[in-house]
Short mmCIF file of C-alpha atoms in Angstrom, two decimals:
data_model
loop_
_atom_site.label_atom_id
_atom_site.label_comp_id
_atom_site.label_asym_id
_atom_site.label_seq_id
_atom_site.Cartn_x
_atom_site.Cartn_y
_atom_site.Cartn_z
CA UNK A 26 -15.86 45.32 -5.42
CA UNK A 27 -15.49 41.86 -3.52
CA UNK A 28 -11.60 40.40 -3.40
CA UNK A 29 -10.76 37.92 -5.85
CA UNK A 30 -10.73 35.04 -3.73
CA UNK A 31 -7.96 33.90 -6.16
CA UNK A 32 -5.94 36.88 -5.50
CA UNK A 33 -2.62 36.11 -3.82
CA UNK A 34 -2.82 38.71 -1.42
CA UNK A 35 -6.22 37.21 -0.27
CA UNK A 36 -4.91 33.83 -0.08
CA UNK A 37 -2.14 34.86 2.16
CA UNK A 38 -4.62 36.06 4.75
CA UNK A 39 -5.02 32.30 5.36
CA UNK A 40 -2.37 30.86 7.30
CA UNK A 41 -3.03 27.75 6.76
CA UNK A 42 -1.53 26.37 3.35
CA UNK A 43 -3.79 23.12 3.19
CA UNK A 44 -6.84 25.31 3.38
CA UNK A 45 -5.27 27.59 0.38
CA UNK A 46 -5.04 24.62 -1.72
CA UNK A 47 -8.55 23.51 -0.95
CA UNK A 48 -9.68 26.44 -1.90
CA UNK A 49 -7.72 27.01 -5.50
CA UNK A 50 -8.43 23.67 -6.30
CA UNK A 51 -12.25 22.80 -4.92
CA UNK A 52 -13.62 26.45 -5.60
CA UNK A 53 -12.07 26.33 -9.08
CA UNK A 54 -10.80 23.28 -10.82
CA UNK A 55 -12.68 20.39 -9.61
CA UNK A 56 -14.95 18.50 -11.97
CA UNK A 57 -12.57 20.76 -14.78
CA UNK A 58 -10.49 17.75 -15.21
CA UNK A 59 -11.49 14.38 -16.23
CA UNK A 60 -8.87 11.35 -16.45
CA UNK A 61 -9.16 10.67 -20.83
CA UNK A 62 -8.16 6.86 -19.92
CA UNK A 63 -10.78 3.96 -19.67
CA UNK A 64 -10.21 1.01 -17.70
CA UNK A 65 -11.48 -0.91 -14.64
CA UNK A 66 -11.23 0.99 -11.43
CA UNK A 67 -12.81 4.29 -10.27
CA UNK A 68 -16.25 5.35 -12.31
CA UNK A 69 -18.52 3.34 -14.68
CA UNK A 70 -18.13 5.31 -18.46
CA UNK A 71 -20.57 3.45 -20.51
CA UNK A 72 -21.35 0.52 -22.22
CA UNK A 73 -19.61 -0.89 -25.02
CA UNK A 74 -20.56 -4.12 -27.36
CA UNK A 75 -18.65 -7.02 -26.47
CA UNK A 76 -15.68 -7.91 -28.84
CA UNK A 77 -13.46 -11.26 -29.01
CA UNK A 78 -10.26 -10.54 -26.76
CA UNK A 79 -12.86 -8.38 -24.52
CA UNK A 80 -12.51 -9.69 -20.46
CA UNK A 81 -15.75 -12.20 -19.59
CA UNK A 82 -15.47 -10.39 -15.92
CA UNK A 83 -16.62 -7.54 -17.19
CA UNK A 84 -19.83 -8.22 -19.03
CA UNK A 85 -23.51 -6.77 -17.46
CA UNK A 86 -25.18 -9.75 -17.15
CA UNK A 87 -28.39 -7.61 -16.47
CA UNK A 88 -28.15 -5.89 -19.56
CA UNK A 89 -27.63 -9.34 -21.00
CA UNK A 90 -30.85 -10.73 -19.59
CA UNK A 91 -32.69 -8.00 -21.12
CA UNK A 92 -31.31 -7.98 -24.47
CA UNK A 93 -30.33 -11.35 -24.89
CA UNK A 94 -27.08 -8.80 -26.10
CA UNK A 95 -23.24 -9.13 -24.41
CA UNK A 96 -22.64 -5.72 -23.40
CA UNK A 97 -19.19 -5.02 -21.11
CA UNK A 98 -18.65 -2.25 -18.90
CA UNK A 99 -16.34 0.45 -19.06
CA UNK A 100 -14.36 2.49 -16.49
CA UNK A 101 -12.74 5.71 -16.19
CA UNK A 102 -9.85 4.52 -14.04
CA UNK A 103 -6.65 6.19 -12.04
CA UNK A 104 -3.56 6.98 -14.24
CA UNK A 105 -1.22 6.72 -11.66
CA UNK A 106 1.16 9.47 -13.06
CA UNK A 107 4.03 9.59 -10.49
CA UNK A 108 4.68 13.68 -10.74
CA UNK A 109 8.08 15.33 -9.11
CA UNK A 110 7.76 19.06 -7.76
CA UNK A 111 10.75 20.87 -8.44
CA UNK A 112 10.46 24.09 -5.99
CA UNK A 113 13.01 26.55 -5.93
CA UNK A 114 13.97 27.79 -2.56
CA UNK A 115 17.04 30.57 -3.34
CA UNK A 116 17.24 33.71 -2.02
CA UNK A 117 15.52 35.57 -5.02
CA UNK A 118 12.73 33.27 -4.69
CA UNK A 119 11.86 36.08 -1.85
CA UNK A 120 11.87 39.15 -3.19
CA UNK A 121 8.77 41.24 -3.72
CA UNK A 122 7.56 44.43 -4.67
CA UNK A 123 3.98 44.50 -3.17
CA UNK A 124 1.68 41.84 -2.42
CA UNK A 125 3.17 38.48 -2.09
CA UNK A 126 6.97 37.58 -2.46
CA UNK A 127 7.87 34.88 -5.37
CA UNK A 128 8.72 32.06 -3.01
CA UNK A 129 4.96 32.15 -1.20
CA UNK A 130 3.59 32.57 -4.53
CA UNK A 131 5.54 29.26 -5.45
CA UNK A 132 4.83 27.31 -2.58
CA UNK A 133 1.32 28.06 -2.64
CA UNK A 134 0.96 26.94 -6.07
CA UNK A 135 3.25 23.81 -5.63
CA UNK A 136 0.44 23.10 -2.73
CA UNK A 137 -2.60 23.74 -5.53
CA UNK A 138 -0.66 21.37 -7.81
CA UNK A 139 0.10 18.50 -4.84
CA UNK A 140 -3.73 18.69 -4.18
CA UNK A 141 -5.20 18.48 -7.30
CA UNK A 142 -2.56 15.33 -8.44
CA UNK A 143 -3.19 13.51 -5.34
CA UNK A 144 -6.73 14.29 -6.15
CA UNK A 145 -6.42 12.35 -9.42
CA UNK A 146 -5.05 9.21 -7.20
CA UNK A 147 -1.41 10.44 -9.00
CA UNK A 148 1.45 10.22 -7.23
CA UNK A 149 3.55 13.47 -5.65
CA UNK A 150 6.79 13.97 -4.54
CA UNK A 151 8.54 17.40 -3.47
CA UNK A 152 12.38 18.41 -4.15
CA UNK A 153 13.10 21.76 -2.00
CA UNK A 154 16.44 23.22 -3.46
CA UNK A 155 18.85 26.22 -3.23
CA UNK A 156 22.25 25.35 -4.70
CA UNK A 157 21.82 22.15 -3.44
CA UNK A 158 18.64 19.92 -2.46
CA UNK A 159 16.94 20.76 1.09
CA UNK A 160 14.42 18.18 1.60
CA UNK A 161 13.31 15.33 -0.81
CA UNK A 162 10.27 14.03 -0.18
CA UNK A 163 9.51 10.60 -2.41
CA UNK A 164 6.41 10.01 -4.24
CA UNK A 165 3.22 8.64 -2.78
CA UNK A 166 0.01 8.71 -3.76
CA UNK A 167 -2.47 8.64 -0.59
CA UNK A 168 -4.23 11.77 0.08
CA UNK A 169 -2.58 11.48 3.92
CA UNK A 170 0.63 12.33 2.02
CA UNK A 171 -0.99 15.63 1.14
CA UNK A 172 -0.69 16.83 5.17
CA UNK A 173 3.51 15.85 4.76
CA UNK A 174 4.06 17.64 1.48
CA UNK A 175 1.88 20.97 2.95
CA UNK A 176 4.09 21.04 6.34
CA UNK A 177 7.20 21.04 4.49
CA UNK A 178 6.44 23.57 1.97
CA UNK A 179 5.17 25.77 5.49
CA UNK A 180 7.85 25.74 6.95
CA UNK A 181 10.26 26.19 3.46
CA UNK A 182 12.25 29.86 4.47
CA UNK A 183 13.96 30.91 0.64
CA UNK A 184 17.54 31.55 1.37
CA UNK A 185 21.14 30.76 -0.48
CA UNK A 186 22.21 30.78 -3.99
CA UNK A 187 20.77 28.71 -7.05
CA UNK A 188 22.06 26.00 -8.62
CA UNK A 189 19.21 24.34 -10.57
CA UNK A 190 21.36 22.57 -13.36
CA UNK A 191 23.02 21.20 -10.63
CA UNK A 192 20.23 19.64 -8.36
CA UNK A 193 18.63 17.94 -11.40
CA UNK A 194 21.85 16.54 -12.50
CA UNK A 195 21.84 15.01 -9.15
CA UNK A 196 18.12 13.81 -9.49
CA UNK A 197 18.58 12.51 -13.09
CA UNK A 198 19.05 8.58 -11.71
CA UNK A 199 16.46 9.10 -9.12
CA UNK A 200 13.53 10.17 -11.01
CA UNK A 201 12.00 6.83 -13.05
CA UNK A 202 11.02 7.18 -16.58
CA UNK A 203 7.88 8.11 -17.70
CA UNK A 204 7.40 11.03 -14.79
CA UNK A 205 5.69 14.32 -14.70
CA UNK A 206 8.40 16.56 -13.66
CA UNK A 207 6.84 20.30 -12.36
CA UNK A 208 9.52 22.77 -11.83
CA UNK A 209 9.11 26.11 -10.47
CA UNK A 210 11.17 28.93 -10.14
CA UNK A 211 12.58 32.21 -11.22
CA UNK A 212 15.21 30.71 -13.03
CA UNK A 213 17.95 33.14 -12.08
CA UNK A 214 20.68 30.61 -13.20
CA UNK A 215 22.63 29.21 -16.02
CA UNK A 216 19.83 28.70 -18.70
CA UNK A 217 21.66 26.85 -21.33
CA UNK A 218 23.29 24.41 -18.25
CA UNK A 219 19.49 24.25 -17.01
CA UNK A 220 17.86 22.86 -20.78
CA UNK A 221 20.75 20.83 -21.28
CA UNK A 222 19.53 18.50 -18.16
CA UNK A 223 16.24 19.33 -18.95
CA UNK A 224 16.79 17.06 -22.07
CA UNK A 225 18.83 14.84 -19.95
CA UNK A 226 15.60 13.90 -17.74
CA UNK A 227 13.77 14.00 -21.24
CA UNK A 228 15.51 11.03 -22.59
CA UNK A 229 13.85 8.98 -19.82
CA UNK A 230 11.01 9.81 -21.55
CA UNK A 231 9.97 12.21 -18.76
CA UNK A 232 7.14 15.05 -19.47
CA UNK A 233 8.54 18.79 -18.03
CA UNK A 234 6.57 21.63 -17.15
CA UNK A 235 8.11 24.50 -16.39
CA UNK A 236 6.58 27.39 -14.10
CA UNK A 237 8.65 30.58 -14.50
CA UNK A 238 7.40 32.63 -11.16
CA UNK A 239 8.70 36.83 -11.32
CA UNK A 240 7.66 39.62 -9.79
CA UNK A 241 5.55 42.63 -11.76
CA UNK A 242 8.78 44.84 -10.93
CA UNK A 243 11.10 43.05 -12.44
CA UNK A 244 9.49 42.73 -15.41
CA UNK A 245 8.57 46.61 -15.64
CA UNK A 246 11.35 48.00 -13.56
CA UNK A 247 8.95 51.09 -12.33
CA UNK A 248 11.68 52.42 -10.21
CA UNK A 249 11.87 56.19 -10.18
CA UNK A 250 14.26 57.98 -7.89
CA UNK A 251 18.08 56.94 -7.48
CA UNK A 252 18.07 53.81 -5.83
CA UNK A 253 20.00 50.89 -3.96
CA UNK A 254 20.02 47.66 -5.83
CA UNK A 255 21.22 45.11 -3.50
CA UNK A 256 21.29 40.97 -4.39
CA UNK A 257 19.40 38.60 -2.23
CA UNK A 258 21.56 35.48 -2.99
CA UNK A 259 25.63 37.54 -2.55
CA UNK A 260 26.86 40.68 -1.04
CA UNK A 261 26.35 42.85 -3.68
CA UNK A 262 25.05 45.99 -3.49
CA UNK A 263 24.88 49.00 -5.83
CA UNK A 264 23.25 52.84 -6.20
CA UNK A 265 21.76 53.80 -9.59
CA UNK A 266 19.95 55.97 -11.47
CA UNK A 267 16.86 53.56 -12.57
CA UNK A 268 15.92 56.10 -15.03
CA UNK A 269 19.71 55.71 -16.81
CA UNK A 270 19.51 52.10 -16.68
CA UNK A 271 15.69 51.00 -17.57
CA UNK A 272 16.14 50.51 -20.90
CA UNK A 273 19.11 48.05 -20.78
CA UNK A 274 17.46 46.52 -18.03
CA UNK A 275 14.13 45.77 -19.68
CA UNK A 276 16.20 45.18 -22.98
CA UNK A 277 18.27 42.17 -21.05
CA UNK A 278 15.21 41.02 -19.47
CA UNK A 279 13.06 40.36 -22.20
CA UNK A 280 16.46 39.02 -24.33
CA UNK A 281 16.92 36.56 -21.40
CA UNK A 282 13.10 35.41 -21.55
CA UNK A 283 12.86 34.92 -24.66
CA UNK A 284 15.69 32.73 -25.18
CA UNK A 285 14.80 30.62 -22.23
CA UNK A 286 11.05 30.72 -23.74
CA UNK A 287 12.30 29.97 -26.87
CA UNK A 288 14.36 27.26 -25.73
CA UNK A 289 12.04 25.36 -24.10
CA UNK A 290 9.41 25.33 -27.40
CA UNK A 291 12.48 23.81 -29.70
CA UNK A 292 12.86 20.88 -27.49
CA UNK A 293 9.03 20.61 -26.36
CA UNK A 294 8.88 21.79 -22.57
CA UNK A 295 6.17 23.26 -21.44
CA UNK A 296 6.80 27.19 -20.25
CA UNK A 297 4.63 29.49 -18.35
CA UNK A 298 5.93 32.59 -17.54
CA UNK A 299 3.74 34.10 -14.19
CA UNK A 300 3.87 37.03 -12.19
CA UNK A 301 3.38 37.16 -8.83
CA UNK A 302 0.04 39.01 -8.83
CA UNK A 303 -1.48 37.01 -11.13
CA UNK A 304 -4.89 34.58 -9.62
CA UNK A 305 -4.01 31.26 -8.58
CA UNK A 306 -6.88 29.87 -10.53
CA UNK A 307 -5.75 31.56 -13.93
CA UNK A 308 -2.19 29.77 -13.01
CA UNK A 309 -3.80 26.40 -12.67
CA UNK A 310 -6.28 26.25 -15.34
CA UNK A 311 -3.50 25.88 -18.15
CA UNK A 312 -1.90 23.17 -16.32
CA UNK A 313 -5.08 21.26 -16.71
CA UNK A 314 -4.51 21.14 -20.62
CA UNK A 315 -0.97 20.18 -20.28
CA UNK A 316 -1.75 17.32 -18.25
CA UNK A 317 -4.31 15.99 -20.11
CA UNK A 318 -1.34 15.69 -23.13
CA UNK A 319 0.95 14.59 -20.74
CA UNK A 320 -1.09 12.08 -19.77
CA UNK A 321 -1.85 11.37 -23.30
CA UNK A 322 2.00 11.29 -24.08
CA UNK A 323 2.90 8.84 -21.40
CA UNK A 324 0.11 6.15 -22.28
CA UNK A 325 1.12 6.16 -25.79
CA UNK A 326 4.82 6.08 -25.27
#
């Protein structure tokens, strides 16, 4: 059977992260995602009747002279969206079991998602954090900015503890209203500190999507013989029986995701929860969907 060319093992083969991108994005999702927004810049729409209060500039004359009809132009035009990428960069971002770790899963994706916005003419800009924030890279919109994001999140090594309450608190007066705000992470951290400045950034009237990124083992635990458990982000280190412990683990595990899931849907932010084996393109496609009513959100408000 031919590899997924999806697959994130596959996409690790190639080094080089701008070519992943490319690839999720123009083998998969171009031509997916149209803007919804008519207006007078990028690609003629159709043509409408004109209307009093309808711009002269942008009647077809030619359609005029063959009609004796006024007849104005529209235009699917850029939105603009000015989009922050939240990536988490803590030491449990680089765990893995098999396959990929969680932090080259996340960059990779946060490279899909800066390629496809600046695609749309949108505007990106990347937050690297830990406990505190490694690299902030501001928003721009040309596709040259695409080659700046993509060498940062290269050479991005996950390391440190994670304090993601913390570096949004310090990004709250920095981010502008009206914003796309794409966070990804494990979210091994305070949960109830992390909504409450979720809501914080939503009173800006700010649109949050939230990409929860875990490995298959930690959501199975398949560990069989006694084993050591050591933490990525401390010192910490123990020897169990995974056998004696499974059940409490998986029992705290889904508790914990489903209160974080659960919290997000009462104060409407988007949550995807993806492990780290899953195809880039079946990560993607749902963000698609979410943009469009983001998008949708933001003109209206």
């Amino acid at each position: 059977m031919p590899e997924n060319p999806f697959d994130p093992i596959t996409l690790s083969k190639i080094a080089s992260m701008e070519l992943r991108a490319r690839l999720v994005v123009d083998g998969v999702l171009s031509g997916i995602h149209k803007s919804p927004y008519k207006g007078s810049s990028i690609e003629f729409l159709e043509h409408k009747e004109y209307s009093q209060g309808n711009e002269i500039k942008h009647i077809d004359w030619k359609v005029h002279a063959r009609t004796d009809k006024y007849y104005i132009k529209e235009f699917e035009e850029e939105t603009n969206l000015k989009c922050y990428l939240f990536l988490d960069t803590s030491g449990s971002m680089e765990y893995k079991s098999a396959g990929v770790s969680k932090f080259e899963y996340a960059a990779t994706l946060a490279a899909s998602l800066a390629y496809l916005l600046l695609k749309q003419s949108d505007m990106v800009g990347l937050i690297s954090f830990s406990d505190k924030v490694r690299q902030y890279i501001p928003p721009r919109s040309r596709i040259t900015h695409l080659h700046v994001l993509l060498n940062a999140l290269t050479e991005l090594k996950p390391a440190g503890k994670s304090n993601i309450s913390g570096v949004l608190n310090e990004f709250t007066e920095k981010v502008g209203r009206r914003s796309l705000i794409i966070l990804i992470s494990d979210f091994f951290d305070d949960a109830d500190k992390i909504i409450n400045q979720l809501k914080c950034l939503q009173f800006k009237k700010n649109e949050i999507i939230l990409f929860q990124v875990l490995d298959p083992y930690e959501l199975t635990f398949p560990f069989e013989a006694i084993t050591y458990f050591e933490s990525m982000e401390d010192e910490r280190r123990i020897l169990a029986d995974p056998k004696s412990i499974k059940d409490r683990y998986l029992s705290e595990m889904n508790r914990f995701l489903g209160q974080f899931k659960q919290a997000c849907f009462e104060n409407q932010i988007d949550y995807c929860l993806i492990d780290s084996s899953t195809p880039l393109d079946q990560a993607l496609i749902p963000f698609l969907a979410r943009r469009e009513s983001t998008l949708r959100s933001l003109q209206k408000s």
